[in-house]
Coordinates of N, CA, C and O in Angstrom, one line a residue:
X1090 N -28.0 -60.6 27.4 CA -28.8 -59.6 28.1 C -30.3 -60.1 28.1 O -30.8 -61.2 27.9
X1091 N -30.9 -58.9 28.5 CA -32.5 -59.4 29.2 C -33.3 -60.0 27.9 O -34.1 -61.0 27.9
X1092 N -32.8 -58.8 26.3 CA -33.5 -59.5 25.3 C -33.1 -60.6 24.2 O -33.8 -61.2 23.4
X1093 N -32.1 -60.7 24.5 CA -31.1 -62.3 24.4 C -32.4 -63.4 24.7 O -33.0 -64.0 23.8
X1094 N -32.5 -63.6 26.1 CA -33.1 -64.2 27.2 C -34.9 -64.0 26.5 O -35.8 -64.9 26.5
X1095 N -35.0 -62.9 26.1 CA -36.9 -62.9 26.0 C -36.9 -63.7 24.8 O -37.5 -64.7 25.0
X1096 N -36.4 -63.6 23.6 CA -36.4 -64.3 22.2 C -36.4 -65.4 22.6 O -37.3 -66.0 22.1
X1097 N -35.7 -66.1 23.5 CA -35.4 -67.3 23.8 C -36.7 -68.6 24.3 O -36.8 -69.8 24.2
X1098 N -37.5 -67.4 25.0 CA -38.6 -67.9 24.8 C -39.9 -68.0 24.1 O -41.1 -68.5 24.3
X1099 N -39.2 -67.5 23.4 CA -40.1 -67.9 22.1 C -40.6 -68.9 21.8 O -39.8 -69.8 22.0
X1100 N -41.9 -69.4 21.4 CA -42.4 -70.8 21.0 C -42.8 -70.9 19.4 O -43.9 -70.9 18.9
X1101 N -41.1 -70.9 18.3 CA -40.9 -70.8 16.6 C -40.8 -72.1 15.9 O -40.2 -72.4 14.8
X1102 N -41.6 -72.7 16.8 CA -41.2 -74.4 16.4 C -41.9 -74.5 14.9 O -41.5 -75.5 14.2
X1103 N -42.5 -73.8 14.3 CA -43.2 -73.8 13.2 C -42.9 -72.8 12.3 O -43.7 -72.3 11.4
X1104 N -41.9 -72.4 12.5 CA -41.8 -70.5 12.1 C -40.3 -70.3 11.2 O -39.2 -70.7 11.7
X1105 N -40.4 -70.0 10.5 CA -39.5 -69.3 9.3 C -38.5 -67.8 9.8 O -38.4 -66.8 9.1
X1106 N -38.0 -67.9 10.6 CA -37.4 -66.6 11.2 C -36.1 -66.5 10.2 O -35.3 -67.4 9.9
X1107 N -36.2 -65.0 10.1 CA -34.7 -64.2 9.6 C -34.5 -63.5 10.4 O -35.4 -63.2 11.2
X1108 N -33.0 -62.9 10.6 CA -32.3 -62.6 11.5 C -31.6 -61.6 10.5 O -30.7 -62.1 9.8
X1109 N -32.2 -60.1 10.4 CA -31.4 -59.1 9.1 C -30.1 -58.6 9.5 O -29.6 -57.7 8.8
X1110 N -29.3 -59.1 11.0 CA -28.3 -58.1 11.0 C -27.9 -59.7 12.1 O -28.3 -59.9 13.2
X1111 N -27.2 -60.4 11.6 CA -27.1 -61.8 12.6 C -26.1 -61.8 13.5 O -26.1 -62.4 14.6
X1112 N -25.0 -61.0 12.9 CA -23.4 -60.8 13.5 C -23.0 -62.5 14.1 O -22.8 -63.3 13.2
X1113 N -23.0 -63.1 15.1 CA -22.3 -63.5 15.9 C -23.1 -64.6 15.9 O -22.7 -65.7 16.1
X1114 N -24.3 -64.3 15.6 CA -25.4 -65.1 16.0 C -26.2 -65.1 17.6 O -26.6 -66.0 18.2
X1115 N -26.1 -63.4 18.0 CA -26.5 -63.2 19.3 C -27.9 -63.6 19.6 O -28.0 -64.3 20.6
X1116 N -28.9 -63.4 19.0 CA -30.2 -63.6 18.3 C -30.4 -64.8 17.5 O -31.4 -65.5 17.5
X1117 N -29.4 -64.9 17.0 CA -30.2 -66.3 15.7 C -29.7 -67.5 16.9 O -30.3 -68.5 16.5
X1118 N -29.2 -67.7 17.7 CA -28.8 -69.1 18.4 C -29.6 -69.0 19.1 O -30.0 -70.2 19.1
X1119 N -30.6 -68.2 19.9 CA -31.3 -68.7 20.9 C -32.9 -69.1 20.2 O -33.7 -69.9 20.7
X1120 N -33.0 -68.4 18.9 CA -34.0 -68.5 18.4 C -34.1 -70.3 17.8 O -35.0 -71.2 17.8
X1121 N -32.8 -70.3 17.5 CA -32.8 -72.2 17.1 C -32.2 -72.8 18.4 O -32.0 -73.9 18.2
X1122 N -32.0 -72.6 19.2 CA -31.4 -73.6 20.4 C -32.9 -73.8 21.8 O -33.4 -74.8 22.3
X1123 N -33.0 -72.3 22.0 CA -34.6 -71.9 22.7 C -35.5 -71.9 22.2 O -36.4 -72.6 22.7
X1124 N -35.9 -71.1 21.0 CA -37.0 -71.0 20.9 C -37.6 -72.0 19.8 O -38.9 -72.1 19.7
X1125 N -36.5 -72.8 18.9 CA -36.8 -73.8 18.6 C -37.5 -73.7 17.1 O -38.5 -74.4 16.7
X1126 N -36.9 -72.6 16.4 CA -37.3 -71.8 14.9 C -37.3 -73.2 14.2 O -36.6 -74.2 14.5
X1127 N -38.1 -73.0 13.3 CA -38.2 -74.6 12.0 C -37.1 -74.2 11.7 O -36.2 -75.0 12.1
X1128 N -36.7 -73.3 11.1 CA -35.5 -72.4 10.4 C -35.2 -71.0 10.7 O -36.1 -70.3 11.1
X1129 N -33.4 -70.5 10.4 CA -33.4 -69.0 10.6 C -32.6 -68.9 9.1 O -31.8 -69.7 8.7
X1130 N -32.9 -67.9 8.5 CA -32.2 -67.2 7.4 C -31.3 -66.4 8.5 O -31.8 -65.9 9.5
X1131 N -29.9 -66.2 8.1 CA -29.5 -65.6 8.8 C -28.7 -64.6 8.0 O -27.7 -65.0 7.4
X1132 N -29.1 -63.2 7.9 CA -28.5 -62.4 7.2 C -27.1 -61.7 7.7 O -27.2 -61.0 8.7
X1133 N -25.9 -61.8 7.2 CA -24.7 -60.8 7.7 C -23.4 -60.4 6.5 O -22.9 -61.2 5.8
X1134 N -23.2 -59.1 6.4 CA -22.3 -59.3 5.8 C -21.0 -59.0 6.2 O -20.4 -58.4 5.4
X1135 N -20.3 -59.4 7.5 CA -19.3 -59.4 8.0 C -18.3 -60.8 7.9 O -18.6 -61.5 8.9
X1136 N -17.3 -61.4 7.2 CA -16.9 -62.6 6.9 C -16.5 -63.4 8.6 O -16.9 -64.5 9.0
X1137 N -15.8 -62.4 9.3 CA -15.7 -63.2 10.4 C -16.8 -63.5 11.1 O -17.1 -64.7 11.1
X1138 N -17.7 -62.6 11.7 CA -19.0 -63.3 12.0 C -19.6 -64.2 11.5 O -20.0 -65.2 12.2
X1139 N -19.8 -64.1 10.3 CA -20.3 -65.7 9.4 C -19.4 -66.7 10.0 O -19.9 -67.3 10.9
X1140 N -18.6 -66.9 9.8 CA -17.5 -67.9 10.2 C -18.2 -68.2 11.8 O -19.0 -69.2 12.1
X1141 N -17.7 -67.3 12.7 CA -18.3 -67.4 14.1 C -19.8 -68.0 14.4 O -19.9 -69.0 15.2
X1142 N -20.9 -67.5 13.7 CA -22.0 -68.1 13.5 C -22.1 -69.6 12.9 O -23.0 -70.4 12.8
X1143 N -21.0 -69.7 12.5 CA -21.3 -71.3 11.4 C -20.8 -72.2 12.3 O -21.1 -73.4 12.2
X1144 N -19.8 -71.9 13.3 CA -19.1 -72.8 14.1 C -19.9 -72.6 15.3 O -20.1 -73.8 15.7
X1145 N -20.5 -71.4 16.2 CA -22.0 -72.1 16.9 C -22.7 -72.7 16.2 O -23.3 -73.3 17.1
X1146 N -23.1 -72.9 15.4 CA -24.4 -73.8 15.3 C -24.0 -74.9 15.0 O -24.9 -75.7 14.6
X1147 N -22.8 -75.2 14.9 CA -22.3 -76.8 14.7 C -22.0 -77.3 16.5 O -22.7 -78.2 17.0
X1148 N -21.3 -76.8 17.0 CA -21.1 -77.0 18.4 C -22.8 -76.9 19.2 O -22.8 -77.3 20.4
X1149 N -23.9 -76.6 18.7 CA -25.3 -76.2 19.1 C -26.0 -77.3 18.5 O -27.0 -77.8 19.1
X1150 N -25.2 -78.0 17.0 CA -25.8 -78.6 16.7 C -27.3 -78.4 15.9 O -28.1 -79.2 15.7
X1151 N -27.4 -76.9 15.6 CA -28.4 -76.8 14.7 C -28.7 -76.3 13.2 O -29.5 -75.9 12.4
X1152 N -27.1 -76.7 13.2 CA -26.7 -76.2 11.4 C -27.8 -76.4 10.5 O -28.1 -75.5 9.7
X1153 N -28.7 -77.9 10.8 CA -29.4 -78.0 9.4 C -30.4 -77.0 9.5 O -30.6 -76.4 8.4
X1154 N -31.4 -76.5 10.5 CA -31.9 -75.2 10.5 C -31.6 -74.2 10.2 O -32.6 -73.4 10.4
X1155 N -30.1 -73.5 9.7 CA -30.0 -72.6 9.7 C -29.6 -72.3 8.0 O -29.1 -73.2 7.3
X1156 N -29.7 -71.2 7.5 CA -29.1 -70.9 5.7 C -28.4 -69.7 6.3 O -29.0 -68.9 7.0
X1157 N -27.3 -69.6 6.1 CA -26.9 -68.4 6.0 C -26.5 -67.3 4.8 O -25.9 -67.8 3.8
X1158 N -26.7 -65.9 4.8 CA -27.1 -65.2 3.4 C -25.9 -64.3 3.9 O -26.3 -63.3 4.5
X1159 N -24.7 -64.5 3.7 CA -23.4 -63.5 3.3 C -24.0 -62.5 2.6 O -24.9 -62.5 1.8
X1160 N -23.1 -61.2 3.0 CA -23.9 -59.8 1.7 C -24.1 -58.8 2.5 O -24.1 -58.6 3.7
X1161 N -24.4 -58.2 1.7 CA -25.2 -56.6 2.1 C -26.6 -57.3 2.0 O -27.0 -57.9 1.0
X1162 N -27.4 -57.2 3.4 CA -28.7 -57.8 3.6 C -30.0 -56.8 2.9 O -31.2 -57.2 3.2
X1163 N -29.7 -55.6 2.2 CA -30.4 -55.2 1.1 C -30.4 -55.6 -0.5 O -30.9 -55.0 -1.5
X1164 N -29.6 -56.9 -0.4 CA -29.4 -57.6 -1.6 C -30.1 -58.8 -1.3 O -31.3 -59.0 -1.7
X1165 N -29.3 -59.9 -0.5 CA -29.4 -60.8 0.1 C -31.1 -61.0 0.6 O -31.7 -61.8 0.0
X1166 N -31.8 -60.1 1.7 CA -33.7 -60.2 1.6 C -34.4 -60.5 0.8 O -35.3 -61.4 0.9
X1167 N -34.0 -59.4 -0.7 CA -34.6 -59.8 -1.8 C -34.9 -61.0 -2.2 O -36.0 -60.9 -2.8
X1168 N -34.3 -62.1 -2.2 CA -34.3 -63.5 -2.3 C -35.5 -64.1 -1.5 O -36.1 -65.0 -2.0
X1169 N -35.9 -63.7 0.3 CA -36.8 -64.3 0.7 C -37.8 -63.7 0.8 O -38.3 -63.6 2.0
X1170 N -38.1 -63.2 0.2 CA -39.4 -62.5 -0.1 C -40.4 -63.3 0.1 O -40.2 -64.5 -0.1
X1171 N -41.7 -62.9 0.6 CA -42.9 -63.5 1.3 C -42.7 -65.0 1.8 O -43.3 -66.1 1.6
X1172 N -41.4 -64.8 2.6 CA -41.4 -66.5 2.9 C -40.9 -66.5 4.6 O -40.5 -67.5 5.2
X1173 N -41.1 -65.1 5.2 CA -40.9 -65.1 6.7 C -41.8 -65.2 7.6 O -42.8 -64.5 7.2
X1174 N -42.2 -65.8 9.1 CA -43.3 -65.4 9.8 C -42.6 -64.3 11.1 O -43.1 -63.5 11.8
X1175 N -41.2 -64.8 10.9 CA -40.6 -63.2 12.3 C -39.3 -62.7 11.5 O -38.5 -63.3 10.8
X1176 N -39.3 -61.5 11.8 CA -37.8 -61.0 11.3 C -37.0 -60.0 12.3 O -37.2 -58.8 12.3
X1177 N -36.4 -60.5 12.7 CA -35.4 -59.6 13.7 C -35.0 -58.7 12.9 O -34.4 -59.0 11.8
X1178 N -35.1 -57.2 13.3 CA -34.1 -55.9 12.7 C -33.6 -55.4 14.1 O -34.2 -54.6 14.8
X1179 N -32.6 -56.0 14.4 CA -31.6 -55.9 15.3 C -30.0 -54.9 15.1 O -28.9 -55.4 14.9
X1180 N -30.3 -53.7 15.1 CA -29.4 -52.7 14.5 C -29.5 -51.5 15.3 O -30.6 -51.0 15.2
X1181 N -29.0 -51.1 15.7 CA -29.0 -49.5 16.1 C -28.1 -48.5 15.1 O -27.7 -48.9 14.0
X1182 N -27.8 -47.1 15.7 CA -29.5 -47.0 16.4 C -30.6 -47.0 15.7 O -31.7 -46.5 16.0
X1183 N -30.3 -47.8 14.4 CA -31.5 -47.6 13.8 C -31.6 -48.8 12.2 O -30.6 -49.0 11.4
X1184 N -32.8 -49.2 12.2 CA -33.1 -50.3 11.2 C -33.6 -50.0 10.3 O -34.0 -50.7 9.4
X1185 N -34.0 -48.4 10.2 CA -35.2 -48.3 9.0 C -35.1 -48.5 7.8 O -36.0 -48.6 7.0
X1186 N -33.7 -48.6 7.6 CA -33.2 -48.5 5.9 C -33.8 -49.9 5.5 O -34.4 -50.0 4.4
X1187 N -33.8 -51.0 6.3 CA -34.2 -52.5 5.7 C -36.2 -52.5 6.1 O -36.7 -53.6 5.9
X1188 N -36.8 -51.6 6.5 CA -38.2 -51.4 7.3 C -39.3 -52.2 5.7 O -40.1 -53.2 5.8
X1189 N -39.1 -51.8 5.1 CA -39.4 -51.9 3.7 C -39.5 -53.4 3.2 O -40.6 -53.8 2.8
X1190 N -38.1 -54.3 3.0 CA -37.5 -55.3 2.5 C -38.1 -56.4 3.2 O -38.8 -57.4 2.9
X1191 N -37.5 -55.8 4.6 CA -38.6 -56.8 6.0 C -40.0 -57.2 5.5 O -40.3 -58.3 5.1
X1192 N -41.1 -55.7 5.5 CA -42.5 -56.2 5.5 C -42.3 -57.2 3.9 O -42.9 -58.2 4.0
X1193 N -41.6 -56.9 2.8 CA -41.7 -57.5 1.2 C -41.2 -59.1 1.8 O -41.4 -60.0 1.0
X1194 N -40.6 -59.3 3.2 CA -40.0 -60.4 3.3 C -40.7 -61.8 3.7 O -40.3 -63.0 3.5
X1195 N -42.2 -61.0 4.6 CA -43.0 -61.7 5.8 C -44.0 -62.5 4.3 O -44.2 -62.4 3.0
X1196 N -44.5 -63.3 5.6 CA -45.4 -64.3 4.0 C -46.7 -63.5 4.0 O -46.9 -62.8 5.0
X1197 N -47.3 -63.5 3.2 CA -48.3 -62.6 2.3 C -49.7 -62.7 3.3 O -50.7 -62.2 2.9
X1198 N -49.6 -63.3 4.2 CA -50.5 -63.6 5.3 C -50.4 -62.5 6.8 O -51.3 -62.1 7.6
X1199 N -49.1 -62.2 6.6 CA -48.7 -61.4 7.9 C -47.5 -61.9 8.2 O -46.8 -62.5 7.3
X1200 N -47.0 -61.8 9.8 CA -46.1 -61.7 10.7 C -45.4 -61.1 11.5 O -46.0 -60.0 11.8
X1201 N -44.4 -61.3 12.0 CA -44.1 -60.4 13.1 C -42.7 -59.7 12.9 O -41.8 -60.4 12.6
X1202 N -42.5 -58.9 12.9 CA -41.4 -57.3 13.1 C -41.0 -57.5 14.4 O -41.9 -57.7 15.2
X1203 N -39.6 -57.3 14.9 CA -38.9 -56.7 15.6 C -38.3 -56.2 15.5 O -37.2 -56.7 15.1
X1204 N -38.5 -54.2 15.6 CA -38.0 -53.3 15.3 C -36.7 -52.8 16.6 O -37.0 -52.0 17.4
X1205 N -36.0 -53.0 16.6 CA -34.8 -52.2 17.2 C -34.5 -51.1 16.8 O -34.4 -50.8 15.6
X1206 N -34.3 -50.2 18.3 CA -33.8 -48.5 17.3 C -34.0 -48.2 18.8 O -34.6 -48.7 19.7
X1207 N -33.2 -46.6 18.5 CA -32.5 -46.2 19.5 C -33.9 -44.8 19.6 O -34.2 -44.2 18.6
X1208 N -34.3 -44.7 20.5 CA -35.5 -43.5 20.7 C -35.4 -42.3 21.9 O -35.0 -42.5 23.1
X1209 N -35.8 -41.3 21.4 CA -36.0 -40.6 23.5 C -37.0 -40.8 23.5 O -38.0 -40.8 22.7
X1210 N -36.7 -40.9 25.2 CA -37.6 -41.5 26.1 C -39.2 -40.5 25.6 O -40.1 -41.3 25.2
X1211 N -39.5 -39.3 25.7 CA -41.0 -38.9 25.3 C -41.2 -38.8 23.7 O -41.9 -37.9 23.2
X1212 N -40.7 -39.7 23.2 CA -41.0 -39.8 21.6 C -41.4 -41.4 21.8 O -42.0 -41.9 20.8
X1213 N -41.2 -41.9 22.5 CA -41.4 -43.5 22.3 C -43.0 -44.0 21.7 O -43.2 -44.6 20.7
X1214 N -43.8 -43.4 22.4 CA -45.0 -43.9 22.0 C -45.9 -43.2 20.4 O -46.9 -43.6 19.9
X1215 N -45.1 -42.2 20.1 CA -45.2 -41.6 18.8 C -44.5 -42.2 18.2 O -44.9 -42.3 17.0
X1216 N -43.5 -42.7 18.4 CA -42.7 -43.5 17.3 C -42.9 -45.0 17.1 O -42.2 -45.8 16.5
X1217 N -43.9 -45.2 17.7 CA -44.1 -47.2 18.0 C -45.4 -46.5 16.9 O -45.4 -47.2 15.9
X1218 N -46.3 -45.5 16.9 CA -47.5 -45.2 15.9 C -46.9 -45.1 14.9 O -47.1 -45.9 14.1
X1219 N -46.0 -44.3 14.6 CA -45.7 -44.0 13.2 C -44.6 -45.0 12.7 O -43.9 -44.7 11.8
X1220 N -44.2 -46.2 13.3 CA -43.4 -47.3 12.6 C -44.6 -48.2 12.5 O -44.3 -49.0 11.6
X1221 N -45.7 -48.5 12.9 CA -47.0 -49.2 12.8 C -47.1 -48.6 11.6 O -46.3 -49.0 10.7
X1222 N -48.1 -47.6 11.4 CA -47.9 -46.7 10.3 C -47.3 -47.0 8.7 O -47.7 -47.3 7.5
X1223 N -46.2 -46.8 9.4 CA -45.2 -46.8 7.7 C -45.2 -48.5 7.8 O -44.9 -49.0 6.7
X1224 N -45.4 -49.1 8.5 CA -44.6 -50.7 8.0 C -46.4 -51.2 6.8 O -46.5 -51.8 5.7
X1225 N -47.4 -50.7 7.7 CA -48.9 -51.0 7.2 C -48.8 -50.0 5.8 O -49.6 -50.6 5.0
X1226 N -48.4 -49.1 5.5 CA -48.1 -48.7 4.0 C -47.2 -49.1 3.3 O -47.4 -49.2 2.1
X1227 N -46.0 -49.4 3.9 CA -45.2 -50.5 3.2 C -46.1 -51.7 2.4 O -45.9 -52.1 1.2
X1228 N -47.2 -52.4 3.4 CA -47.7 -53.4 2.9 C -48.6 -53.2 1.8 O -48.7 -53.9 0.8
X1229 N -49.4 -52.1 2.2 CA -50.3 -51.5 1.0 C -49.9 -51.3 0.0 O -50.6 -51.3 -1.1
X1230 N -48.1 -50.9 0.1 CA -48.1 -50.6 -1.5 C -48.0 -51.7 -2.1 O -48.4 -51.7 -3.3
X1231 N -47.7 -52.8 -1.5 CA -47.5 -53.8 -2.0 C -48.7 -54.8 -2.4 O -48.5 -56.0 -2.5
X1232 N -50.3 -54.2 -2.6 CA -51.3 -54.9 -2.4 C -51.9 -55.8 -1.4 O -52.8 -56.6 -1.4
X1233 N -51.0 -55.3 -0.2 CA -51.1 -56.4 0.9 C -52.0 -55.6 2.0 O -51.6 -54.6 2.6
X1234 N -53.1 -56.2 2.0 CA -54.4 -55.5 3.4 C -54.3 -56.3 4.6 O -54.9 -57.3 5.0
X1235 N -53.0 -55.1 5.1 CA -53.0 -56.3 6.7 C -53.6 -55.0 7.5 O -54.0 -53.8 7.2
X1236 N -53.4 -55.7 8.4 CA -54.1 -55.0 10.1 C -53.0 -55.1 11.3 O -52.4 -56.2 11.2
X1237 N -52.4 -54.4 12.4 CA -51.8 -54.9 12.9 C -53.0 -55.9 14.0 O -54.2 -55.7 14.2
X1238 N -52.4 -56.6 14.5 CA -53.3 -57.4 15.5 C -52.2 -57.6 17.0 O -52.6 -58.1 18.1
X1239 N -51.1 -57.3 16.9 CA -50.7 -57.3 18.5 C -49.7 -56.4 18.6 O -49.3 -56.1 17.4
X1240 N -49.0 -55.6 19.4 CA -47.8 -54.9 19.5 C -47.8 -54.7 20.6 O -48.9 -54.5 21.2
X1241 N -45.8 -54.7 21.3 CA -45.8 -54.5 22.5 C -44.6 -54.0 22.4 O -44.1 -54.2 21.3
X1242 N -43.9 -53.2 23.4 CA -42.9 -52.7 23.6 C -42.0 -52.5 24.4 O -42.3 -51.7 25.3
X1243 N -41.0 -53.3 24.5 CA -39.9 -53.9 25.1 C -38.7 -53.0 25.6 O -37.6 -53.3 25.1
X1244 N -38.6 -52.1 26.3 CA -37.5 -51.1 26.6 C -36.2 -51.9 27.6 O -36.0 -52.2 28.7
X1245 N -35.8 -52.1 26.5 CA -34.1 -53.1 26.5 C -33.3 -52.2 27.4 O -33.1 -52.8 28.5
X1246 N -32.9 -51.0 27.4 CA -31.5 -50.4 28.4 C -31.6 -49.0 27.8 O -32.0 -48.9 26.6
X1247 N -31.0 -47.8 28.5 CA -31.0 -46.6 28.6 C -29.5 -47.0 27.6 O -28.6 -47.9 27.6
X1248 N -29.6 -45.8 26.6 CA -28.4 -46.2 25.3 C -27.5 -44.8 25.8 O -26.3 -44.8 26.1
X1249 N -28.4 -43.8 25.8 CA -27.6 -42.2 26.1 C -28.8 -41.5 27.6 O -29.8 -42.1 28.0
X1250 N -28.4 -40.4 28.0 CA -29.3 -39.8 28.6 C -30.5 -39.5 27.5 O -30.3 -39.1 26.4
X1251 N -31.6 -39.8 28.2 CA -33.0 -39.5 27.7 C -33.0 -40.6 26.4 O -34.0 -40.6 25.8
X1252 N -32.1 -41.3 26.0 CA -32.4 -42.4 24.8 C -32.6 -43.8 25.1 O -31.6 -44.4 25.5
X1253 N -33.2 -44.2 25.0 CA -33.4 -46.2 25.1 C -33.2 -46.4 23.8 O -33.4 -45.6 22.8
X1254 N -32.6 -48.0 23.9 CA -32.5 -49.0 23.3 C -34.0 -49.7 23.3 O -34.3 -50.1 24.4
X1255 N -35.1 -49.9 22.2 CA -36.0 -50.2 22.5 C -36.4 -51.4 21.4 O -35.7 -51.6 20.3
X1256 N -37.4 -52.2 21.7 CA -38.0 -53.0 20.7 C -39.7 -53.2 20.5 O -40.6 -53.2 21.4
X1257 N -39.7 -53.4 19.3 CA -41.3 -53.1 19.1 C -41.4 -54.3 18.5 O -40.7 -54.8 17.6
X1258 N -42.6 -54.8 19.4 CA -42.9 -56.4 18.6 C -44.2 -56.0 17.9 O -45.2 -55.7 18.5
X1259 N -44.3 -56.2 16.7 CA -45.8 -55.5 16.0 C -45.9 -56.8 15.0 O -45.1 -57.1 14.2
X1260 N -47.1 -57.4 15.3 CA -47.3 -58.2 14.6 C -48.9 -58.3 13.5 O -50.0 -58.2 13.9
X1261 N -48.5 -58.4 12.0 CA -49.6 -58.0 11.1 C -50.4 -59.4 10.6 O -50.0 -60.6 10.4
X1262 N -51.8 -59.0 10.3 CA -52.0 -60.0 9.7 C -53.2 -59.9 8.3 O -54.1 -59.0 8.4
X1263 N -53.2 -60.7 7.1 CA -53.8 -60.1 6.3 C -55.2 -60.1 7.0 O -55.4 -60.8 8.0
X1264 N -56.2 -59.6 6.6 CA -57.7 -59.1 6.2 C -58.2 -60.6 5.9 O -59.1 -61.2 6.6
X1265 N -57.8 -60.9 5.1 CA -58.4 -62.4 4.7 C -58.2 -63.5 4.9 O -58.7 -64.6 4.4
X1266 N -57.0 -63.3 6.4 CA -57.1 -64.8 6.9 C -56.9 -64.5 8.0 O -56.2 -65.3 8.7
X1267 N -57.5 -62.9 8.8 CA -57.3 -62.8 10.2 C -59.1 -63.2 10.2 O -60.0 -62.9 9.4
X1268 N -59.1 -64.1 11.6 CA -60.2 -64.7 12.2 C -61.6 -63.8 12.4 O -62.6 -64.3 12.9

């Protein structure tokens, strides 16, 4: 699909990306084949999917970029803690349960969030503030003084009447090494 295709263009040649819900590797292949990730953590805990994902990225040829983390990915995160610069939450209709794990995940500098979640349509722009919001208190509790510095929002496909499938790219950065 359209957001298949946008990730793809991504420019992650330097970048540490996880992928918290990887399944098939819908997202994590284009991110190492297009957009050219140093690496993807790729979280899933479905056994056939892993399997599926392990056998694209050999036929892709990008196995050595990739780690993959079997599990319940509220176990499994814990482990990369402050060591991401993007993290896919790719879940409907909704990612919030991992919103938390994500910001504990990004490196202590900042990075970038993509929030997937299912919204109505006149709640969208209140809900892109108040996931800004909570992700920027997430970080505070954590002693982390970031700022967001970009966000944009990506309206993927109508999911129900009056609901989109939406994505919020919000990207943070600390206080002390934003320019």
């Amino acid at each position: 699909g359209t957001e298949k295709r946008r990730v793809g263009t991504f420019s992650c040649s330097k970048e540490t990306v996880v992928d918290l819900y990887a399944g098939i590797g819908y997202f994590t292949l284009p991110y190492l084949v297009h957009a050219n990730a140093r690496h993807v953590h790729a979280c899933e805990i479905n056994p056939n999917s892993i399997k599926a994902l392990e056998w694209s990225a050999k036929e892709n040829q990008v196995q050595s970029r990739l780690t993959l983390h079997p599990g319940d990915n509220q176990i499994t995160l814990k482990k990369l803690e402050g060591s991401a610069d993007r993290i896919l939450l790719g879940y409907l209709p909704s990612s919030e349960e991992t919103w938390e794990l994500a910001v504990r995940a990004l490196k202590e500098t900042g990075g970038t969030l993509h929030i997937h979640m299912n919204v109505e349509e006149e709640r969208i722009e209140s809900w892109c503030k108040e996931t800004v919001l909570q992700c920027l208190q997430y970080a505070k509790d954590m002693g982390r003084e970031w700022d967001i510095v970009s966000q944009h929002l990506e309206k993927v496909k109508w999911y129900a009447p009056r609901i989109r499938h939406v994505v919020l790219d919000a990207s943070f950065s600390s206080r002390s090494s934003a320019s």
